[in-house]
Coordinates of C-alpha atoms and ligand atoms in Angstrom, one line a residue:
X17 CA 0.0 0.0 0.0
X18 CA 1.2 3.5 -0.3
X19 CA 0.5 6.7 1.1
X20 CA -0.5 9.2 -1.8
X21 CA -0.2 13.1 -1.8
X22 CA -3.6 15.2 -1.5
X23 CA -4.3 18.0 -3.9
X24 CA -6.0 20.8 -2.7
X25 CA -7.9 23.6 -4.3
X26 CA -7.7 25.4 -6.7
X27 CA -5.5 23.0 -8.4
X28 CA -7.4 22.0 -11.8
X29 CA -7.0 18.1 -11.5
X30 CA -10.3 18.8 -8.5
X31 CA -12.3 20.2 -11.8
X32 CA -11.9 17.4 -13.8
X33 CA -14.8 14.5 -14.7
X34 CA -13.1 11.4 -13.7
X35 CA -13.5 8.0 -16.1
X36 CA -15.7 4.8 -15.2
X37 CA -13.4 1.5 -14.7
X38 CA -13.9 -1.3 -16.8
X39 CA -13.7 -3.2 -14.0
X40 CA -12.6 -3.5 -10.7
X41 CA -9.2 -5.5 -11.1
X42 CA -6.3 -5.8 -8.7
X43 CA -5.3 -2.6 -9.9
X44 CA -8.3 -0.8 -8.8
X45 CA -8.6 -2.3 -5.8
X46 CA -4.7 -1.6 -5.0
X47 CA -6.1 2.3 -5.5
X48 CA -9.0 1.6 -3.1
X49 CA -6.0 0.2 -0.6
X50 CA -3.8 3.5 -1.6
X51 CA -6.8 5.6 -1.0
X52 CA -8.1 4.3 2.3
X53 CA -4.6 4.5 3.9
X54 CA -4.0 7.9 2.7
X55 CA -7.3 8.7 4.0
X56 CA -6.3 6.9 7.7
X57 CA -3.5 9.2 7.4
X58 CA -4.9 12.5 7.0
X59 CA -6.5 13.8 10.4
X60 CA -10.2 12.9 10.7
X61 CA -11.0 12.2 7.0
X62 CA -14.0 10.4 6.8
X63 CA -13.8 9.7 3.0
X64 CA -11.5 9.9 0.0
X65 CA -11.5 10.3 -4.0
X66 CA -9.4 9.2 -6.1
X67 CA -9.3 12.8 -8.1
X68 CA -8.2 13.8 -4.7
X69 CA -5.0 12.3 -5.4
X70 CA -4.5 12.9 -9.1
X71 CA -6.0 10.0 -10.6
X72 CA -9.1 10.5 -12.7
X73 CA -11.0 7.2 -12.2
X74 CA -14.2 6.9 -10.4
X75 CA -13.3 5.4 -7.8
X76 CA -14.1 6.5 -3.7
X77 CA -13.5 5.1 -0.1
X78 CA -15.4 6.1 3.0
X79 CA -15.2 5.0 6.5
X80 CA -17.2 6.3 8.9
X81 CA -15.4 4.4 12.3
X82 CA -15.3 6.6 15.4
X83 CA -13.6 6.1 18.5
X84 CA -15.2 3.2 19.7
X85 CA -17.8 2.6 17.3
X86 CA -15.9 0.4 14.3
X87 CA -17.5 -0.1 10.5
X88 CA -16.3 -1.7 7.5
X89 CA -14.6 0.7 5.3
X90 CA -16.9 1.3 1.7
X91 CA -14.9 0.7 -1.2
X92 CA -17.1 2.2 -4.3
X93 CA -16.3 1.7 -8.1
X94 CA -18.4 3.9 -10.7
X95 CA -21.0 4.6 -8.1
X96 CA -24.1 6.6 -9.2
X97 CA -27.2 8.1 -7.5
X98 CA -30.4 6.3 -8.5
X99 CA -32.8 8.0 -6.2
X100 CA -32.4 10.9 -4.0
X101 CA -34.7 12.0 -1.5
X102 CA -37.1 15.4 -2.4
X103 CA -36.0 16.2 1.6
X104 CA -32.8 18.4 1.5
X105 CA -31.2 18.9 4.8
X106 CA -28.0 21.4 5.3
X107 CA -25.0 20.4 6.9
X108 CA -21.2 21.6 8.2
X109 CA -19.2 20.2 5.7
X110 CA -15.6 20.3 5.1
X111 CA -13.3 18.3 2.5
X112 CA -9.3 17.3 2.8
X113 CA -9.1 19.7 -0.7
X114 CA -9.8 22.2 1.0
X115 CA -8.1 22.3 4.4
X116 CA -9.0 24.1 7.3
X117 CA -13.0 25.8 5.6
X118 CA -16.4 24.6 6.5
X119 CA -18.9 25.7 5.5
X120 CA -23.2 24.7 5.8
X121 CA -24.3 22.5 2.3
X122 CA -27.9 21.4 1.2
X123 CA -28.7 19.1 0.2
X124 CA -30.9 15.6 -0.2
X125 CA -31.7 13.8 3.3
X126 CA -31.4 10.6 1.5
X127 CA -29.7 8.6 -1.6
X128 CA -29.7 5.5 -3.0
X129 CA -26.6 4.5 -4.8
X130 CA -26.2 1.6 -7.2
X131 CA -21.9 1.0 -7.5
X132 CA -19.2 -1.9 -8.0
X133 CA -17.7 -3.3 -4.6
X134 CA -14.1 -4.8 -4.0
X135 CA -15.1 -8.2 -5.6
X136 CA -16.3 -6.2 -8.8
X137 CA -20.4 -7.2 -7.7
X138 CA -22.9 -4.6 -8.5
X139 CA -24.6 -3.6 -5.1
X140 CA -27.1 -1.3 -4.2
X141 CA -27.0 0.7 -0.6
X142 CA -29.9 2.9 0.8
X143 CA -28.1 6.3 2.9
X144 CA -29.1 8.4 5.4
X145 CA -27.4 11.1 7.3
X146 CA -24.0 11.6 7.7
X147 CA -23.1 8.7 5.3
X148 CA -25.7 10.1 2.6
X149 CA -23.9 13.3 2.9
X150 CA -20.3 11.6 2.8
X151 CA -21.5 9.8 -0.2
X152 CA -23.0 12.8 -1.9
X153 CA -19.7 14.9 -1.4
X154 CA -17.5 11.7 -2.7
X155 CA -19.3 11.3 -5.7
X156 CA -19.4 15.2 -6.3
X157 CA -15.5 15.2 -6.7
X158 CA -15.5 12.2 -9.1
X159 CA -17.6 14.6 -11.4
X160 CA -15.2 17.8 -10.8
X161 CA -17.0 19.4 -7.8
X162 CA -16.0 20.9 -4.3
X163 CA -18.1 21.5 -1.6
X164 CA -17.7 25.3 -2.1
X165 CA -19.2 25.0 -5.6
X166 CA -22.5 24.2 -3.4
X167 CA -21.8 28.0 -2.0
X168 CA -22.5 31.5 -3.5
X169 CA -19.5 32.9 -5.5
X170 CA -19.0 35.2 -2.9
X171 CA -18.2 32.8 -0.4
X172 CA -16.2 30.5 -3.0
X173 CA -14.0 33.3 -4.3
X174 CA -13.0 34.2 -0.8
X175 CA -12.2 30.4 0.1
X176 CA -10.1 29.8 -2.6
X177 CA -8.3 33.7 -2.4
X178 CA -7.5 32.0 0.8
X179 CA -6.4 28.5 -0.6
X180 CA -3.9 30.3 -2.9
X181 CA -2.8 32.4 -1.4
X182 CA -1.7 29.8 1.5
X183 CA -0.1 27.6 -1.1
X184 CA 2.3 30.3 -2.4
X185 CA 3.6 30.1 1.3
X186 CA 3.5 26.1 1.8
X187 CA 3.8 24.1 -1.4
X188 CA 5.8 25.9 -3.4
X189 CA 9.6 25.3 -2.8
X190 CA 11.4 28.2 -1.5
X191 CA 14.0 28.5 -4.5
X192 CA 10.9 27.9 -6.9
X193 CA 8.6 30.4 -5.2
X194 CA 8.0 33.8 -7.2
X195 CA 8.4 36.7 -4.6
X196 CA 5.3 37.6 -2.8
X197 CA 4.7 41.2 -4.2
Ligands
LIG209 O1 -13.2 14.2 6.1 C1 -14.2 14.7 5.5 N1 -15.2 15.2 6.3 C2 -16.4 15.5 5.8 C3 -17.3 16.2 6.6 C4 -18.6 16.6 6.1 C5 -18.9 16.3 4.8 C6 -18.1 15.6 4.0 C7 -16.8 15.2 4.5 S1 -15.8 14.4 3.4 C8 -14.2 14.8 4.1 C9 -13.1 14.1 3.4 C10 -13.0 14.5 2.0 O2 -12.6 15.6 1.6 N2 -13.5 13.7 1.1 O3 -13.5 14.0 -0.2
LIG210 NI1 -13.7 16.2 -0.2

């Protein structure tokens, strides 16, 4: 397994859509191991896609473990929402592409999701609350979209002023850095 590097916004790999798999193969599942233990690694992340970490396949994890309270880990190939709830709720949400904002999203209550598992079987899984929301946001990136594109352009613009101007201080190498004018 390896740990992977997280993009963050506004880096244009988060805008692209990402590609259905074929099918899942060791390959894809070596990217669902690679994504879950970069997830385990960042702080708190609840869920990971693979756009988040340059690679343009629709592919997500999420695992929604707690302290004590321990769940499988969802794997999800080409996942797609076949029903969605007409009951929107709105909820603090926050994303590893965009460290250290939060911000209140609407959206449906419920979803049902048809995808490919691990073993490359079709399954079906009815969500509710914080996973429905989890799944929602997952899938979003896999089609180019950030939680802030939920938000007025007002509050987008300021977010990613924020993100880049952050970045010119922290990822870019000193020596490569243009001065800060
Ligand atoms: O860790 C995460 N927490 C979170 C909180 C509310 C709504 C969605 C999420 S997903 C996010 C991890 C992430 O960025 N996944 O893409
Ligand atoms: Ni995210």
């Amino acid at each position: 397994m390896a740990k992977l590097d997280i993009i963050t916004a506004p880096d244009p790999h988060l805008k692209v859509r990402s590609t259905p798999v074929e099918k899942v193969d060791d390959e894809v599942r070596r990217l669902m191991d690679d994504l879950l233990e970069t997830m385990y690694a960042a702080d708190n992340g609840v869920g990971l896609a693979a756009p988040q970490v340059r690679v343009p396949k629709r592919v997500l994890v999420i695992d929604l473990s707690r302290g004590e309270e321990v769940t499988d880990p969802m794997c999800m190939a080409n996942p797609e929402v076949i029903w969605s709830s007409e009951e929107v709720v709105s909820s603090e949400e926050g994303c590893l592409s965009v460290p250290e904002h939060y911000a209140e999203v609407v959206r449906p209550a419920s979803v049902r999701v048809r995808y490919l598992d691990r073993d490359n079987e079709i399954r079906e899984l009815d969500a509710e609350k914080f996973l429905a929301i989890c799944i929602q946001h997952e899938i979003d990136h896999l089609d180019g979209v950030l939680f802030i594109d939920h938000l007025t352009a007002i509050k987008r613009n300021m977010i990613l002023r924020k993100l880049s101007k952050m970045r010119k201080y922290t990822t870019v190498k000193p020596e490569a850095a243009a001065p800060v004018l």
